[in-house]
Amino acid sequence: MSTRASPKVGRLRIILAIVAKDLVEAIRNKNTLAVILPVLFIVFVYRYMPGLTDRDAPPTVIVADPGESVFGGMLEDSPFLKVYLSPSEERMKLGASEADRPELGLSLPEDIDQRIAEGSALSLQGYAVHWLKEEEVSELEYIVEEELSSLAGQSVEIEIDRSSIYPELDSTGLSRLMGLSLTFCAVMMGVSFLPHIMLEEKINRTMEALQVSPVRPLELTLGKALVGLAYSLVIGVIGMAIYGPLITHWGIGLLIFTAGSFFMTSLGLVLGSILENRQQLMLWAWVILIPLLIPTFLVIMEGLIPSTAIAIMRWIPSVVLSRALSAATIEVVSLSDFLPELAVLTLGSIPIIVLVAWLLRRAEQ
């Protein structure tokens, strides 16, 4: 039994040796930072730009006003609050779940006008999405209470519930921005970073040395793929940490990101295998990047783009990854929420890896 296992162990050691060598060389490569830093910058922009652009705007409040009260109209006209009236508490919670910046949900009782006229004590139910910081919620609560009290002519208190507002699977807002930015990470690291590393080896002729060594094409392919995957995961973990409070299922998020990164890395391996200089890489990388990245934005334009086109674009691997990542942010997740997307990314990588191994074998000949 040990005799049968030893060749497999030997092959595994070869793959790990390739990985160890390339991980060190990639750190020393100036192109590594040239790819990583812009990718991380995009993650920061997607995470914090919504709050920075509206920093001086009044607080946003989504108000459930099923009774279409006079007080609700007064709130809507307030110059100190940005108020959106909703016909039901359910719709209000849905709107609050799709926030990409600090917002407050508020539920008005149907007899709010009568209670104000009678001077009854007012304690209203408020809602805040679960990922907001405590100090952000407290600040919003204070500002909104002050304005409500001013409009009602009496003291108004808000009791905040932070346990029931979570994004849904296809929510807009911060969960979608997270999916877009992490997908950008996976695509750029796979399609741009790994081919640069392989081109360096071709220029330095270390790739030729590997091809004439006992290393098999499939071992070389898997070694390179694991290097690209390792760097993608480092950037992905950093990106997920930036969105940390939003993520409710870290294991699922990492699993989906790993599958997506491996698929994008396999595409990068194709480029690294067939291209011979940086000019070719600059051209062909965009040939792959544009069809991967543009649909992630087009697919959210429902109403502007035909539904048939959106249905087709949903199965483009980058769109699949972006949507699947939102499963890591919802309150309760089931296997059916992300299994089809996970299967597409995982099974889609296999024929591409086989193709790369074939290309490397052909190059040896």
XYZ file of C-alpha atoms in Angstrom:
365
model
C 0.000 0.000 0.000
C 2.834 2.376 0.843
C 4.426 1.668 -2.556
C 1.255 2.792 -4.313
C 0.960 5.899 -2.184
C 4.552 7.075 -2.605
C 4.212 8.306 -6.231
C 1.138 10.315 -5.225
C 3.015 11.775 -2.276
C 5.912 12.601 -4.563
C 3.627 14.388 -7.004
C 2.003 16.317 -4.172
C 5.442 17.420 -2.993
C 6.235 18.666 -6.494
C 3.043 20.733 -6.571
C 3.754 22.171 -3.123
C 7.336 22.994 -4.158
C 6.023 24.941 -7.148
C 3.580 26.754 -4.887
C 6.245 27.647 -2.316
C 8.638 28.916 -4.995
C 6.017 31.043 -6.754
C 4.595 32.491 -3.541
C 8.020 33.877 -2.612
C 8.791 35.102 -6.134
C 5.410 36.830 -6.389
C 6.134 38.820 -3.230
C 9.338 40.101 -4.802
C 7.647 40.947 -8.089
C 6.873 44.662 -8.498
C 3.759 43.821 -10.524
C 2.198 42.157 -7.470
C 1.647 45.449 -5.649
C 0.659 47.111 -8.931
C -2.321 44.730 -9.091
C -3.149 44.368 -5.384
C -3.235 48.041 -4.362
C -5.784 49.193 -7.003
C -7.971 46.175 -6.167
C -8.004 47.044 -2.460
C -8.666 50.684 -3.321
C -11.805 49.677 -5.224
C -12.995 47.666 -2.207
C -12.599 50.727 0.042
C -14.421 52.921 -2.484
C -17.390 50.543 -2.732
C -17.574 50.217 1.050
C -17.200 53.836 2.187
C -18.051 56.095 -0.769
C -21.851 55.984 -0.253
C -21.465 57.437 3.236
C -18.884 60.012 2.173
C -20.920 61.359 -0.745
C -23.969 62.069 1.475
C -22.067 63.059 4.595
C -23.762 66.475 4.823
C -27.217 65.222 3.816
C -29.964 64.931 6.462
C -30.513 61.476 8.019
C -32.618 59.073 5.984
C -35.744 57.636 7.609
C -38.060 55.103 5.991
C -41.465 55.482 7.615
C -44.253 52.905 7.593
C -47.452 54.974 7.604
C -50.329 52.569 6.857
C -52.904 55.103 8.029
C -51.617 57.858 5.702
C -51.530 60.190 8.688
C -51.145 63.954 8.751
C -48.085 63.469 10.939
C -46.519 61.276 8.256
C -46.967 64.112 5.757
C -45.345 66.547 8.186
C -42.388 64.191 8.509
C -42.077 63.946 4.746
C -41.888 67.744 4.499
C -39.263 68.073 7.244
C -36.102 69.882 6.036
C -34.042 68.101 8.716
C -34.873 64.535 7.690
C -34.894 62.715 4.367
C -38.131 60.765 4.726
C -39.556 58.039 2.496
C -43.127 57.007 3.311
C -44.044 53.341 2.962
C -47.584 51.899 2.925
C -46.738 48.981 5.234
C -44.263 47.854 7.849
C -43.155 44.997 5.607
C -42.225 47.366 2.785
C -40.491 49.653 5.265
C -38.333 46.794 6.574
C -37.466 45.765 3.040
C -36.345 49.300 2.249
C -34.306 49.496 5.462
C -32.599 46.175 4.646
C -31.315 47.610 1.355
C -29.461 50.520 2.956
C -25.873 51.228 1.962
C -25.384 53.898 4.661
C -26.834 54.601 8.132
C -30.627 54.762 7.880
C -33.505 54.318 10.298
C -36.821 52.545 9.822
C -39.816 53.869 11.720
C -43.305 52.482 12.221
C -46.194 54.901 12.858
C -49.356 53.531 14.509
C -52.549 54.069 12.517
C -53.949 56.322 15.257
C -50.838 58.528 15.453
C -52.800 61.744 14.707
C -55.347 61.009 17.430
C -52.647 60.208 19.986
C -50.845 63.470 19.230
C -54.096 65.450 19.542
C -54.813 63.816 22.909
C -51.266 64.472 24.122
C -50.758 60.771 24.804
C -47.226 59.527 25.445
C -45.558 58.612 22.162
C -43.174 55.656 21.979
C -42.550 54.571 18.395
C -40.932 51.418 17.073
C -37.731 52.014 15.160
C -35.567 49.636 13.131
C -31.901 49.657 12.165
C -30.111 47.207 9.896
C -27.970 44.786 11.897
C -24.566 45.882 10.536
C -24.752 49.478 11.798
C -22.450 50.413 14.673
C -24.005 51.206 18.022
C -22.838 54.810 17.905
C -24.340 55.278 14.433
C -27.692 53.985 15.645
C -27.575 56.176 18.757
C -26.809 59.289 16.700
C -29.652 58.568 14.295
C -32.024 57.865 17.174
C -31.188 61.171 18.866
C -31.584 63.292 15.708
C -34.858 61.661 14.672
C -36.326 61.843 18.180
C -35.527 65.556 18.341
C -37.300 66.255 15.046
C -40.281 64.042 15.884
C -40.691 65.790 19.223
C -40.522 69.187 17.542
C -43.172 68.277 14.969
C -45.466 66.570 17.482
C -45.115 69.323 20.071
C -44.371 66.755 22.764
C -41.693 64.257 23.737
C -41.342 61.293 21.392
C -39.222 58.229 22.173
C -38.008 55.590 19.736
C -37.339 51.986 20.727
C -34.798 50.543 18.289
C -35.028 46.929 17.140
C -31.778 45.706 15.565
C -32.619 42.023 15.404
C -35.009 41.808 12.470
C -33.475 43.827 9.608
C -31.150 41.771 7.401
C -30.473 41.939 3.661
C -32.253 39.459 1.441
C -30.594 37.298 -1.198
C -31.082 39.769 -4.047
C -31.074 42.969 -1.994
C -29.570 46.147 -3.321
C -27.556 48.313 -0.951
C -24.399 47.342 0.889
C -24.738 43.589 0.350
C -24.781 44.110 -3.415
C -21.816 46.483 -3.201
C -19.943 43.820 -1.253
C -20.703 41.233 -3.924
C -19.548 43.579 -6.676
C -16.303 44.589 -4.967
C -15.312 41.044 -3.958
C -16.102 39.818 -7.460
C -13.840 42.562 -8.797
C -11.115 41.256 -6.465
C -11.463 37.693 -7.727
C -11.562 38.703 -11.403
C -8.593 41.067 -11.251
C -6.406 38.744 -9.191
C -7.184 35.800 -11.443
C -7.074 37.425 -14.860
C -4.386 40.060 -14.239
C -2.107 38.957 -11.382
C -1.406 35.325 -12.293
C -0.613 35.908 -16.009
C 1.921 38.565 -14.962
C 3.687 36.013 -12.775
C 3.734 33.431 -15.558
C 5.057 35.992 -18.048
C 7.902 36.795 -15.667
C 8.822 33.114 -15.701
C 8.769 33.030 -19.475
C 10.960 36.130 -19.682
C 13.415 34.681 -17.136
C 13.177 31.246 -18.812
C 12.284 29.526 -15.553
C 9.104 28.258 -17.195
C 11.200 26.443 -19.794
C 13.231 24.830 -17.013
C 10.041 23.584 -15.381
C 8.724 22.235 -18.676
C 11.829 20.126 -19.334
C 11.915 18.887 -15.718
C 10.035 15.794 -14.508
C 7.132 18.067 -13.543
C 3.995 16.984 -15.363
C 1.813 19.624 -17.080
C -1.116 18.947 -14.734
C 1.144 19.348 -11.679
C 2.512 22.595 -13.053
C -1.014 23.792 -13.771
C -2.293 22.949 -10.295
C 0.764 24.541 -8.678
C 0.218 27.805 -10.538
C -3.504 27.698 -9.838
C -2.901 27.315 -6.094
C -0.521 30.289 -6.130
C -3.128 32.484 -7.788
C -5.797 31.154 -5.438
C -3.637 31.869 -2.365
C -3.121 35.516 -3.291
C -6.777 35.913 -4.246
C -7.855 34.519 -0.884
C -5.581 36.932 0.987
C -7.184 39.869 -0.830
C -10.635 38.329 -0.438
C -10.247 37.914 3.320
C -9.098 41.531 3.615
C -12.098 42.609 1.536
C -14.510 40.570 3.644
C -12.975 42.020 6.815
C -13.709 45.516 5.487
C -17.361 44.479 5.208
C -17.080 42.491 8.456
C -20.239 43.638 10.328
C -22.351 42.912 7.251
C -21.310 39.254 6.990
C -23.380 36.778 9.002
C -22.011 33.521 7.503
C -18.224 33.718 7.145
C -17.770 30.071 6.215
C -20.229 30.303 3.334
C -18.714 33.572 2.154
C -15.197 32.110 2.106
C -16.384 28.939 0.366
C -18.125 30.890 -2.402
C -15.224 33.318 -2.810
C -12.759 30.408 -3.022
C -14.789 28.729 -5.769
C -15.096 32.008 -7.679
C -11.404 32.812 -7.277
C -10.403 29.369 -8.532
C -12.540 29.838 -11.637
C -11.041 33.281 -12.356
C -7.562 31.906 -11.698
C -8.146 29.169 -14.258
C -8.927 31.866 -16.846
C -5.688 33.622 -15.902
C -3.813 30.362 -16.421
C -5.085 30.211 -20.010
C -3.713 33.697 -20.687
C -0.418 32.931 -18.972
C -0.043 29.765 -21.015
C -0.628 31.170 -24.489
C 0.720 34.735 -24.300
C 4.383 35.612 -24.722
C 4.707 39.331 -23.853
C 3.042 42.085 -21.829
C 1.575 43.843 -24.851
C -0.432 40.742 -25.683
C -1.492 40.424 -22.051
C -2.711 44.029 -21.869
C -4.864 43.444 -24.935
C -6.260 40.001 -24.157
C -6.817 40.642 -20.469
C -9.368 43.305 -21.387
C -10.989 40.908 -23.848
C -11.779 38.726 -20.828
C -12.270 41.447 -18.199
C -14.927 43.431 -20.055
C -17.336 40.495 -20.639
C -16.866 39.480 -16.994
C -17.218 42.860 -15.277
C -19.775 44.770 -17.370
C -22.608 42.231 -16.860
C -22.280 42.535 -13.058
C -23.604 46.087 -13.455
C -26.028 45.466 -16.320
C -27.823 42.663 -14.483
C -29.094 45.053 -11.793
C -30.764 47.339 -14.352
C -34.102 45.544 -14.353
C -36.659 47.531 -16.302
C -34.010 49.072 -18.537
C -32.716 45.787 -19.946
C -34.967 42.996 -21.286
C -35.710 40.316 -18.699
C -34.478 37.597 -21.072
C -31.063 39.264 -21.300
C -30.893 39.578 -17.507
C -31.836 35.913 -17.087
C -28.985 34.931 -19.412
C -26.464 37.235 -17.752
C -27.261 35.757 -14.343
C -25.282 32.656 -15.378
C -22.127 34.490 -16.411
C -19.545 33.334 -13.813
C -18.799 36.825 -12.503
C -22.519 37.552 -12.039
C -22.964 34.139 -10.449
C -20.192 34.933 -7.967
C -21.501 38.415 -7.172
C -25.011 37.139 -6.458
C -23.874 34.090 -4.503
C -21.736 36.198 -2.174
C -24.854 37.960 -0.901
C -25.863 34.637 0.696
C -23.185 35.352 3.309
C -25.083 38.448 4.487
C -28.629 37.166 4.979
C -29.996 36.080 8.352
C -30.868 32.463 7.562
C -29.232 30.714 4.621
C -29.973 27.314 3.107
C -27.928 25.211 0.709
C -30.347 25.948 -2.125
C -29.538 29.671 -1.838
C -26.035 29.217 -3.257
C -25.549 25.574 -4.360
C -26.361 26.113 -8.085
C -23.955 29.062 -8.247
C -21.282 27.114 -6.343
C -21.665 24.218 -8.784
C -21.269 26.521 -11.799
C -18.046 28.030 -10.438
C -16.548 24.731 -9.269
C -17.450 22.512 -12.200
C -16.694 25.290 -14.681
C -13.080 25.391 -13.504
C -12.367 21.736 -14.314
C -12.407 21.850 -18.148
C -10.359 25.061 -18.109
C -7.691 23.469 -15.879
C -7.601 20.458 -18.216
C -7.233 22.813 -21.193
C -4.280 24.588 -19.577
C -2.559 21.260 -18.822
C -3.049 20.296 -22.476
C -1.610 23.627 -23.660
C 1.466 23.170 -21.459
C 1.939 19.604 -22.699
C 1.678 20.830 -26.269
C 4.257 23.558 -25.543
C 6.692 20.883 -24.315
C 6.455 19.133 -27.656
